[in-house]
mmCIF file with all atom_site columns, C-alpha atoms in Angstrom:
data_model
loop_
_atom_site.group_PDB
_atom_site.id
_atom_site.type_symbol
_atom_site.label_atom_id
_atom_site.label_alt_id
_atom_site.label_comp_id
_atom_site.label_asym_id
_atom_site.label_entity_id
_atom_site.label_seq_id
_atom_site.pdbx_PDB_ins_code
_atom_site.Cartn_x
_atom_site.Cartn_y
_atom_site.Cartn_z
_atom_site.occupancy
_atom_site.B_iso_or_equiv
_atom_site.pdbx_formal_charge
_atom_site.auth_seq_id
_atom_site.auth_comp_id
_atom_site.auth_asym_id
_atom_site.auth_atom_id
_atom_site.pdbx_PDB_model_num
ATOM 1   C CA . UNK A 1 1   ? 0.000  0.000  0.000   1.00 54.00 ? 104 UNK A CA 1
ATOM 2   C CA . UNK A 1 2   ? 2.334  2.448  0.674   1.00 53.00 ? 105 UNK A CA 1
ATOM 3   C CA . UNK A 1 3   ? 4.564  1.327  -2.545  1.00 58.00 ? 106 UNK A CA 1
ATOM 4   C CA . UNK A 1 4   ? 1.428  2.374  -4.349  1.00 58.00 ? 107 UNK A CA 1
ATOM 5   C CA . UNK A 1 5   ? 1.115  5.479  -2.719  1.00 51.00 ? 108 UNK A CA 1
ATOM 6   C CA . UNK A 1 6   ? 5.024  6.237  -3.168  1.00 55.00 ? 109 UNK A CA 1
ATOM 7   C CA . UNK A 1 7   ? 4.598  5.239  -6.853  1.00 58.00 ? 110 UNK A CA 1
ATOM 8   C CA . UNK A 1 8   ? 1.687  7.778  -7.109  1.00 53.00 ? 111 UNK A CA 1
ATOM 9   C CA . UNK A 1 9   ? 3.865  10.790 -5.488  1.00 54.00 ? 112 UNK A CA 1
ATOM 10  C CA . UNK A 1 10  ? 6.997  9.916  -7.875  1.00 57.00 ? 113 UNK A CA 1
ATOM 11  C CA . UNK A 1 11  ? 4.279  10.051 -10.728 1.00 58.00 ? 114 UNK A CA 1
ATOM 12  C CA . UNK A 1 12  ? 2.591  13.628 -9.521  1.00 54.00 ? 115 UNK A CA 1
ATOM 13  C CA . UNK A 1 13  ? 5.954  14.924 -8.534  1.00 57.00 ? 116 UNK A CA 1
ATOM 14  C CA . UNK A 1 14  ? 7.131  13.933 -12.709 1.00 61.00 ? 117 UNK A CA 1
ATOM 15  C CA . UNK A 1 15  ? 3.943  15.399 -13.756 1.00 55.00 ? 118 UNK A CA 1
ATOM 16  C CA . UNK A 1 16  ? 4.262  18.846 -11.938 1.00 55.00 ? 119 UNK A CA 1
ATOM 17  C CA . UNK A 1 17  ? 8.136  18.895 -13.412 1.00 60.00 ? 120 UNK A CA 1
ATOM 18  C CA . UNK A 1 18  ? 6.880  18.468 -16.870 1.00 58.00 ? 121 UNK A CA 1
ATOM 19  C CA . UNK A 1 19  ? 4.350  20.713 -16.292 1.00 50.00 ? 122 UNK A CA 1
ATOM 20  C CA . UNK A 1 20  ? 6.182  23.598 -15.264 1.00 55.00 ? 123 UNK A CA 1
ATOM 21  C CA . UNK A 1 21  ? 9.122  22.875 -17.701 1.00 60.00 ? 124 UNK A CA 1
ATOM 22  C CA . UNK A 1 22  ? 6.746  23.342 -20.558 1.00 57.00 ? 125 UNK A CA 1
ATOM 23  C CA . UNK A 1 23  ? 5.170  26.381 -19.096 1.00 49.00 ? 126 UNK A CA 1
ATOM 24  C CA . UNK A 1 24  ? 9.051  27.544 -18.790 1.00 54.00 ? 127 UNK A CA 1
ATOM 25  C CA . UNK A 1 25  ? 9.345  26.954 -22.411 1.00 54.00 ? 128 UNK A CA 1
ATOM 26  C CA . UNK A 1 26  ? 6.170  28.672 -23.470 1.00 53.00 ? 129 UNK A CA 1
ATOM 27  C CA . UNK A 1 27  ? 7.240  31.555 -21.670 1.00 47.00 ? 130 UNK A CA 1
ATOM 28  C CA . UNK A 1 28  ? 10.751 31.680 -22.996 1.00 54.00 ? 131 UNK A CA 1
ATOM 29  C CA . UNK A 1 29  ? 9.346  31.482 -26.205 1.00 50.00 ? 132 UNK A CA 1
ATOM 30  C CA . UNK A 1 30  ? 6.928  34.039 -25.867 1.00 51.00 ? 133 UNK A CA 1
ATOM 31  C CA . UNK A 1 31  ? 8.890  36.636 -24.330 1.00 57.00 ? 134 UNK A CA 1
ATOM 32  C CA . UNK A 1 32  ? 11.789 38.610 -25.925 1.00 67.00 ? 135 UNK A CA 1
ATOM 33  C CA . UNK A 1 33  ? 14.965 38.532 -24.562 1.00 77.00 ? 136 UNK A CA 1
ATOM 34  C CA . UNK A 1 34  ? 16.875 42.149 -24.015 1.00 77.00 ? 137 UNK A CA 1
ATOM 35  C CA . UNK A 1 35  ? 20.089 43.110 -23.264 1.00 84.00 ? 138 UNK A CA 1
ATOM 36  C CA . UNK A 1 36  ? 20.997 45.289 -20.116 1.00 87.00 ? 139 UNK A CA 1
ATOM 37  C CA . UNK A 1 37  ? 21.208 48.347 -22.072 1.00 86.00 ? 140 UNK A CA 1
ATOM 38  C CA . UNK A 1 38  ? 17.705 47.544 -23.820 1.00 86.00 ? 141 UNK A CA 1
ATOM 39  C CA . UNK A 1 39  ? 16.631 46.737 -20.412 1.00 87.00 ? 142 UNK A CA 1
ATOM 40  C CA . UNK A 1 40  ? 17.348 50.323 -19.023 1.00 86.00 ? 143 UNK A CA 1
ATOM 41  C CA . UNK A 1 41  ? 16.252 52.148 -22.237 1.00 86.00 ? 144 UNK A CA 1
ATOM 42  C CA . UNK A 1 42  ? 12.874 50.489 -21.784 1.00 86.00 ? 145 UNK A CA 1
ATOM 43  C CA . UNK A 1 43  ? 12.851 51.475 -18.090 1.00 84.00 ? 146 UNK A CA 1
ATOM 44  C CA . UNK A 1 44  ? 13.370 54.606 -18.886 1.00 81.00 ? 147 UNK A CA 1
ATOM 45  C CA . UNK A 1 45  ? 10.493 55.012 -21.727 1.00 84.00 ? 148 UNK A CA 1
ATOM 46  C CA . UNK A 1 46  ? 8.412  53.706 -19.377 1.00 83.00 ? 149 UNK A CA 1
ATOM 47  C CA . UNK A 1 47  ? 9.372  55.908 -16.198 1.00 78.00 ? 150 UNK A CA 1
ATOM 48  C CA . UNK A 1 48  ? 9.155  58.686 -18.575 1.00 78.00 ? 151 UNK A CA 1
ATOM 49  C CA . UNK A 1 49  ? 5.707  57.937 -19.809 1.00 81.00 ? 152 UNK A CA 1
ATOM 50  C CA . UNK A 1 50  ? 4.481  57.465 -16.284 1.00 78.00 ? 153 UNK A CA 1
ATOM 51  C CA . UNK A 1 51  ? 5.929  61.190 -15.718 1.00 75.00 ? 154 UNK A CA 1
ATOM 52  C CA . UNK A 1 52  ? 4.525  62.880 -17.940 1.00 78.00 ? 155 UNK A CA 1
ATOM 53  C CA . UNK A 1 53  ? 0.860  61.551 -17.842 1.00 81.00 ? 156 UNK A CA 1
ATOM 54  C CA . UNK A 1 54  ? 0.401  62.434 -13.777 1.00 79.00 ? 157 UNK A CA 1
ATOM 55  C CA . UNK A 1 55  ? -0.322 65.740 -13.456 1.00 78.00 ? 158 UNK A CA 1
ATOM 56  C CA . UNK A 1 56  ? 1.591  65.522 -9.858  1.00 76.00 ? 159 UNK A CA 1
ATOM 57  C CA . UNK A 1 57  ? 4.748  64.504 -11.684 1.00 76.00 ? 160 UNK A CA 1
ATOM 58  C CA . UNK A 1 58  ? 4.628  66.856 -14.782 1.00 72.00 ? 161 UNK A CA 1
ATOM 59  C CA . UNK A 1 59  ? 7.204  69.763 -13.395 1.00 73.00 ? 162 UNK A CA 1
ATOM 60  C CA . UNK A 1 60  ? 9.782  66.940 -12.979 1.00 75.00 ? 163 UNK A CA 1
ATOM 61  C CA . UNK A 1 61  ? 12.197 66.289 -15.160 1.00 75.00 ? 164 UNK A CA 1
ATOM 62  C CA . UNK A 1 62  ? 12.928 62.492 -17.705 1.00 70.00 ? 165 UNK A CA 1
ATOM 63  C CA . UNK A 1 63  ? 15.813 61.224 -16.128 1.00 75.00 ? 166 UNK A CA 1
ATOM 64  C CA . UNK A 1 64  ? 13.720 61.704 -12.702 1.00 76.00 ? 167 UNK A CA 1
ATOM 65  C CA . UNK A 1 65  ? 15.508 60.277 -9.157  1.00 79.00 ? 168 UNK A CA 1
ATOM 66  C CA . UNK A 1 66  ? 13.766 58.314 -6.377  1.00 79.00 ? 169 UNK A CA 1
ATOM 67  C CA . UNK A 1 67  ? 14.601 61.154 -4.411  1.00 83.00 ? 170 UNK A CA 1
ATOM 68  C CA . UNK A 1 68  ? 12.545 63.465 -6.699  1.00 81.00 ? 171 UNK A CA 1
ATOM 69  C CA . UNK A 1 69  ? 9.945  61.387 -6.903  1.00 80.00 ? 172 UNK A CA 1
ATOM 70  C CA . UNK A 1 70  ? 9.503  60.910 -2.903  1.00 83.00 ? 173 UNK A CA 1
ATOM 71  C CA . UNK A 1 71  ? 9.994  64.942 -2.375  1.00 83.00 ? 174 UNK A CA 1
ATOM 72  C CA . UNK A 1 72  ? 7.118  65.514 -5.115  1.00 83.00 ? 175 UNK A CA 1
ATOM 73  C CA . UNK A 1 73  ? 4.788  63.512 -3.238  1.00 84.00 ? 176 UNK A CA 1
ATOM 74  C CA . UNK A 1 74  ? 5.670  64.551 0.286   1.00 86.00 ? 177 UNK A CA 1
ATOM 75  C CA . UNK A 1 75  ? 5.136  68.528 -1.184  1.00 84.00 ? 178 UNK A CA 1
ATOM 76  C CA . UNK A 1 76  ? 1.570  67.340 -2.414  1.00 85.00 ? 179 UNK A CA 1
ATOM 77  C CA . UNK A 1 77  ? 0.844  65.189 0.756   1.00 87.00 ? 180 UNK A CA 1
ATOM 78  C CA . UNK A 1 78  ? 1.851  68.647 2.310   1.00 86.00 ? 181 UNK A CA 1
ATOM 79  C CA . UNK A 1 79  ? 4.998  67.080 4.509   1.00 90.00 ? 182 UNK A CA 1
ATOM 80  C CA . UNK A 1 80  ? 7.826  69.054 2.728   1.00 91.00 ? 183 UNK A CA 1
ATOM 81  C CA . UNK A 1 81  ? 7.926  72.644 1.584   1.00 91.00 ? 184 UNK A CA 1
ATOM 82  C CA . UNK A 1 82  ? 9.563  74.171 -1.879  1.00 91.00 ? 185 UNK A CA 1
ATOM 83  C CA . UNK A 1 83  ? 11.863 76.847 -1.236  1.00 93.00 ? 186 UNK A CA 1
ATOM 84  C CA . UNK A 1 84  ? 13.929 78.551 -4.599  1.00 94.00 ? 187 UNK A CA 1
ATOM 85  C CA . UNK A 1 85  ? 17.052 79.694 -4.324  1.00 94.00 ? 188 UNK A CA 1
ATOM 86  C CA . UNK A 1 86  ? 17.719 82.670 -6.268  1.00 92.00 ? 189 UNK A CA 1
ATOM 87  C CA . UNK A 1 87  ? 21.072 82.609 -7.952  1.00 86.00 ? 190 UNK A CA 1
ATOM 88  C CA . UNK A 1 88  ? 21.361 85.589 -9.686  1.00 85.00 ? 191 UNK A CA 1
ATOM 89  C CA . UNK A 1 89  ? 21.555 85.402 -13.554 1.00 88.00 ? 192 UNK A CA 1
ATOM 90  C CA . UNK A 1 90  ? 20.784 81.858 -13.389 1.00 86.00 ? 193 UNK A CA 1
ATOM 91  C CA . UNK A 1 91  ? 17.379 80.115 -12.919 1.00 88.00 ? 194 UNK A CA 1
ATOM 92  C CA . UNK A 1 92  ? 15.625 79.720 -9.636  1.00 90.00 ? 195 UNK A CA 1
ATOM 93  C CA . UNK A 1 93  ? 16.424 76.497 -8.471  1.00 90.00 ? 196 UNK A CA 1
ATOM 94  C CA . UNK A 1 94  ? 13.827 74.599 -6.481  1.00 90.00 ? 197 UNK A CA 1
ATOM 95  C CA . UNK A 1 95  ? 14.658 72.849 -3.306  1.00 92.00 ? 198 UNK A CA 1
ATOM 96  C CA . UNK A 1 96  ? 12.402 70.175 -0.728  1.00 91.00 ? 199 UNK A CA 1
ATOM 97  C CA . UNK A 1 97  ? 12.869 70.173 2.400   1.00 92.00 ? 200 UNK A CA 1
ATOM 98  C CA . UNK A 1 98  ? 10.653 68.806 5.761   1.00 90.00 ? 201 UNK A CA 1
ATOM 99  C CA . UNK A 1 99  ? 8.643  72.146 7.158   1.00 84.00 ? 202 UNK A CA 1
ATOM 100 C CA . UNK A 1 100 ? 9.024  71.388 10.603  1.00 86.00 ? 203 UNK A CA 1
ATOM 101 C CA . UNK A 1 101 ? 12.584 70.627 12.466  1.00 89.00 ? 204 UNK A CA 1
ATOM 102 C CA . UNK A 1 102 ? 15.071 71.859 9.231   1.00 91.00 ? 205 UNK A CA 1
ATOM 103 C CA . UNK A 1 103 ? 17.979 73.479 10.503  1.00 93.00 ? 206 UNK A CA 1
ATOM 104 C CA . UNK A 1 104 ? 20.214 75.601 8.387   1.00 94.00 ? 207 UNK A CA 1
ATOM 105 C CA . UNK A 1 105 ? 22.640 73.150 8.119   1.00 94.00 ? 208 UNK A CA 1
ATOM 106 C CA . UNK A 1 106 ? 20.002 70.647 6.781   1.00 93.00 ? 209 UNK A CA 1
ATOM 107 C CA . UNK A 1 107 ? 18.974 73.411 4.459   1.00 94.00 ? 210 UNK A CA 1
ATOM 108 C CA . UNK A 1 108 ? 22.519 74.105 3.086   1.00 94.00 ? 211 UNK A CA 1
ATOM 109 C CA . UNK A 1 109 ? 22.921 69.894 2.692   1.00 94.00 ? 212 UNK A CA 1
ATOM 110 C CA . UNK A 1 110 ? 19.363 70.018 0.527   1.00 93.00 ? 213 UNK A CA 1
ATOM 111 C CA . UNK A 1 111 ? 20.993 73.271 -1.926  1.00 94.00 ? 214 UNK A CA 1
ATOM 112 C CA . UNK A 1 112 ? 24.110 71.047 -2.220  1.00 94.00 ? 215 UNK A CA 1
ATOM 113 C CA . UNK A 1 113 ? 22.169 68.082 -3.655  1.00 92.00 ? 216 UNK A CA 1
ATOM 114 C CA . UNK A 1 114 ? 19.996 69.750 -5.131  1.00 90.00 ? 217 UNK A CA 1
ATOM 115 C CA . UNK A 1 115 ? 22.352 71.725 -7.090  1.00 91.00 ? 218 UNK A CA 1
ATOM 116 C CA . UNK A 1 116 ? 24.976 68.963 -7.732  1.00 90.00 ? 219 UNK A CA 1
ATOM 117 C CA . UNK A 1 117 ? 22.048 67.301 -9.588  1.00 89.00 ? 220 UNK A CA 1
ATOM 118 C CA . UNK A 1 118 ? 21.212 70.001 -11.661 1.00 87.00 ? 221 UNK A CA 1
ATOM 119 C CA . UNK A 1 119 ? 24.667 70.486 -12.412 1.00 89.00 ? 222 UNK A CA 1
ATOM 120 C CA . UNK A 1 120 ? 24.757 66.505 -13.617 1.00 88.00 ? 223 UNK A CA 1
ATOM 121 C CA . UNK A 1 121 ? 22.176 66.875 -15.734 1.00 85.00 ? 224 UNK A CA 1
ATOM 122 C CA . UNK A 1 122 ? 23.292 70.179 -17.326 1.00 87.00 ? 225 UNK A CA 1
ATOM 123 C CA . UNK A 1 123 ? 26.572 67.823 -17.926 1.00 89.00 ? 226 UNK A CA 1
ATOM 124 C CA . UNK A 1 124 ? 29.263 70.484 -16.112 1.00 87.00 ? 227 UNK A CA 1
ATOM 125 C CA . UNK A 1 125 ? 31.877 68.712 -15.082 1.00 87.00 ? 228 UNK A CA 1
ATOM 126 C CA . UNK A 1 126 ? 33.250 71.220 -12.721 1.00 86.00 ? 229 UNK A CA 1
ATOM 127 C CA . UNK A 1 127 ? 33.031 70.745 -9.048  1.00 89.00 ? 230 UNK A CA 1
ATOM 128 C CA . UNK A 1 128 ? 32.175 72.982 -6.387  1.00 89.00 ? 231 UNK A CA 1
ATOM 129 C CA . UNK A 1 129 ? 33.739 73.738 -3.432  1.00 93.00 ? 232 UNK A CA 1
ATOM 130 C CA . UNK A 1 130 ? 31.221 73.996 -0.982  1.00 92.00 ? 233 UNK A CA 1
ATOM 131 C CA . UNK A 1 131 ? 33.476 74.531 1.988   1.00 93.00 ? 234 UNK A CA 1
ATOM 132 C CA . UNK A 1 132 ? 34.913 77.885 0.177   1.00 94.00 ? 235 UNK A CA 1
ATOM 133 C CA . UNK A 1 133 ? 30.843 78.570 -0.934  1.00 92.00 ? 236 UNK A CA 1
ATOM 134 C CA . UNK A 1 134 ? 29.881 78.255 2.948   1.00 92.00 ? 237 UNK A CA 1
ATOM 135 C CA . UNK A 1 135 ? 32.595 79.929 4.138   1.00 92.00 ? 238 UNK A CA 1
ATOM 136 C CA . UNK A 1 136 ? 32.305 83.293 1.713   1.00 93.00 ? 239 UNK A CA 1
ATOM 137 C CA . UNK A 1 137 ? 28.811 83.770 1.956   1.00 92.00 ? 240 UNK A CA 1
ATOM 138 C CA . UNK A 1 138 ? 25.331 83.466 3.916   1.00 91.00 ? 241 UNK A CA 1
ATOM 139 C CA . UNK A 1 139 ? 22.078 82.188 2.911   1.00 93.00 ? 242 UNK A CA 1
ATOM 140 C CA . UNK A 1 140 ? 19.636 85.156 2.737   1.00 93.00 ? 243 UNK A CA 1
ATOM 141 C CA . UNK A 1 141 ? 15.771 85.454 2.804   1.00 93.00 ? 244 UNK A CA 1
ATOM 142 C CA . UNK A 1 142 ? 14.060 88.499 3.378   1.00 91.00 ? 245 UNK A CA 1
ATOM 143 C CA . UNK A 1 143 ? 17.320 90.505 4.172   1.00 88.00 ? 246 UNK A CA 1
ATOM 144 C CA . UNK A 1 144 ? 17.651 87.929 7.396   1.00 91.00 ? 247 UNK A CA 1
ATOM 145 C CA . UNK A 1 145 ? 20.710 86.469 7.197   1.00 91.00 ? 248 UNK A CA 1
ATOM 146 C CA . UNK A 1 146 ? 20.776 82.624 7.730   1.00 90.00 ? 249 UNK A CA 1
ATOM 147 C CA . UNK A 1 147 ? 24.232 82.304 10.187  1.00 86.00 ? 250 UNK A CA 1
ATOM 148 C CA . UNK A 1 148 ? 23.328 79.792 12.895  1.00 90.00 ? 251 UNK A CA 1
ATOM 149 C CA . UNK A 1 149 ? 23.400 76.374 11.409  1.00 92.00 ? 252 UNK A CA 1
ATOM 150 C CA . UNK A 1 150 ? 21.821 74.855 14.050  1.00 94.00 ? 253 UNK A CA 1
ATOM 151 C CA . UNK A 1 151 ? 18.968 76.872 14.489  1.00 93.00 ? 254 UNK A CA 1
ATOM 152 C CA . UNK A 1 152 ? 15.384 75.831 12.945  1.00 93.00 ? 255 UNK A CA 1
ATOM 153 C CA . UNK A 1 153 ? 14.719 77.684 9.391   1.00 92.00 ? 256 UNK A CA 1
ATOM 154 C CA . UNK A 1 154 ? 10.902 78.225 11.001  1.00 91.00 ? 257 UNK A CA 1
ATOM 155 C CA . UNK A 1 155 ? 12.627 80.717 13.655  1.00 92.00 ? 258 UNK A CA 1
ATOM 156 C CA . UNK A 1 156 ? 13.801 82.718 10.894  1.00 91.00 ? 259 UNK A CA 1
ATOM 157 C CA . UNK A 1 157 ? 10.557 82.799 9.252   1.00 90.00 ? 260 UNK A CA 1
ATOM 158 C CA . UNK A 1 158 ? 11.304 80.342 6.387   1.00 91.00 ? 261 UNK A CA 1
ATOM 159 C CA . UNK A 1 159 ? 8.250  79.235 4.871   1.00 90.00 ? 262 UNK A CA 1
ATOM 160 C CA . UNK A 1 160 ? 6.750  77.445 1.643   1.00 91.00 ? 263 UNK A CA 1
ATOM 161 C CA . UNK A 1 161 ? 7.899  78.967 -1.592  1.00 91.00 ? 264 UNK A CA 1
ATOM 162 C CA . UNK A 1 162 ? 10.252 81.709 0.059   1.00 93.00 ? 265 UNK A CA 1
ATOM 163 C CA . UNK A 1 163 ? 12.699 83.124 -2.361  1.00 95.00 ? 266 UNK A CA 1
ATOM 164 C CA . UNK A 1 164 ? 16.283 82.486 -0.447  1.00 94.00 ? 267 UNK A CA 1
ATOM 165 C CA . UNK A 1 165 ? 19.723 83.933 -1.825  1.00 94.00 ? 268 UNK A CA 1
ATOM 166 C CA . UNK A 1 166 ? 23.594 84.290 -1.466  1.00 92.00 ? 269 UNK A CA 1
ATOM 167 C CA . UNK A 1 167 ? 24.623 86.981 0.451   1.00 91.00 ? 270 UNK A CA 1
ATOM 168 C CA . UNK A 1 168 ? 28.983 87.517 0.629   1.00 91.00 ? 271 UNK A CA 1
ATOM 169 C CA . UNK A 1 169 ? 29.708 87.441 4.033   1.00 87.00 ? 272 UNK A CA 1
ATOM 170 C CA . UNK A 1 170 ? 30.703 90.529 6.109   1.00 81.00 ? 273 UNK A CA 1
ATOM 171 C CA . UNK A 1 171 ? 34.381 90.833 6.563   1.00 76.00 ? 274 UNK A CA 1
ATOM 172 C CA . UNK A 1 172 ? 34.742 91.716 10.573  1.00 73.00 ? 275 UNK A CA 1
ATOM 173 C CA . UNK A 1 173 ? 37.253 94.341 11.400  1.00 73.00 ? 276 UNK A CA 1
ATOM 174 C CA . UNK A 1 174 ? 39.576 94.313 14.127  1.00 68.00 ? 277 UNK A CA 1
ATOM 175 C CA . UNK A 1 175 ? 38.658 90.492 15.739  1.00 66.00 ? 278 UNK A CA 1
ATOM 176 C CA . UNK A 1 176 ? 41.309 90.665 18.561  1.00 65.00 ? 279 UNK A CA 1
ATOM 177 C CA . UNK A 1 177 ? 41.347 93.654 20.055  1.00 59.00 ? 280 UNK A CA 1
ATOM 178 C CA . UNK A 1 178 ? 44.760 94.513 21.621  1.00 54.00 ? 281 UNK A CA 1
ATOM 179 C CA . UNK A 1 179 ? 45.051 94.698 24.910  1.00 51.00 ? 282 UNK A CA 1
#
């Protein structure tokens, strides 16, 4: 009896493996194979297509990141805030960060990103000091300059879609003061 039943599991177990070895082939068959770079091309396309048909994504750009994509939807679920950073000659440049608990030095790491992307995509290869950039001037908004790096951007009245910009730093005369 329980040869029989053995038997009958070798024979169900064969089955299943043919089975699924012919569905295997069917879908081998059916489907096209693509290289890597196919691959991505065709992710792209369809990233791209997905884009530009929501209405929520249609301000961002192709060649969107995951980060993008999570700040877009955070702004619209109303958990981040856009600020721009004014840079003079050249275009506003749009940056996400949280609303509540941002410091300044979170905001400075968010331009940095934000504008070594840009950069990328605008294919300049040169690379910015930030150091030299933090150390020679002050973010600005309203005339209030942004010093304390620590301190929350809400105390200094940052708020959604304020217009921040570089301001040179003051050179302080006389530091030590003789004695």
């Amino acid at each position: 009896m329980d040869s029989e039943k053995d038997d009958k599991d070798a024979e169900s177990e064969q089955s299943i493996i043919k089975k699924e070895s012919s569905v295997k082939a069917e879908v081998k068959s059916e489907s096209k194979q693509f290289n890597h770079h196919e691959l991505i091309k065709l992710t792209k396309a369809i990233i791209g297509n997905i884009v530009e048909s929501d209405p929520l994504f249609s301000g961002l750009p192709l060649d969107v990141t995951i980060e993008e994509l999570k700040s877009q939807i955070a702004v619209a679920q109303g958990q981040a805030i856009t600020l721009f950073l004014n840079r003079g000659e050249l275009p506003k440049l749009a940056i996400v960060v949280p609303p509540y608990n941002t410091t300044v030095l979170d905001l400075k790491k968010a331009i940095k990103r934000h504008m070594n992307l840009a950069l990328k995509r605008e294919n300049v290869k040169k690379k910015i000091s930030w150091k030299h950039i933090w150390k020679k001037y002050h973010l600005c908004f309203k005339n209030i300059r942004l010093f304390d790096n620590n301190e929350n951007i809400q105390s200094y009245g940052v708020a959604n879609k304020a217009e921040l910009r570089f301001a040179k730093k003051r050179r302080e005369k006389n530091k030590l003061t003789k004695r």
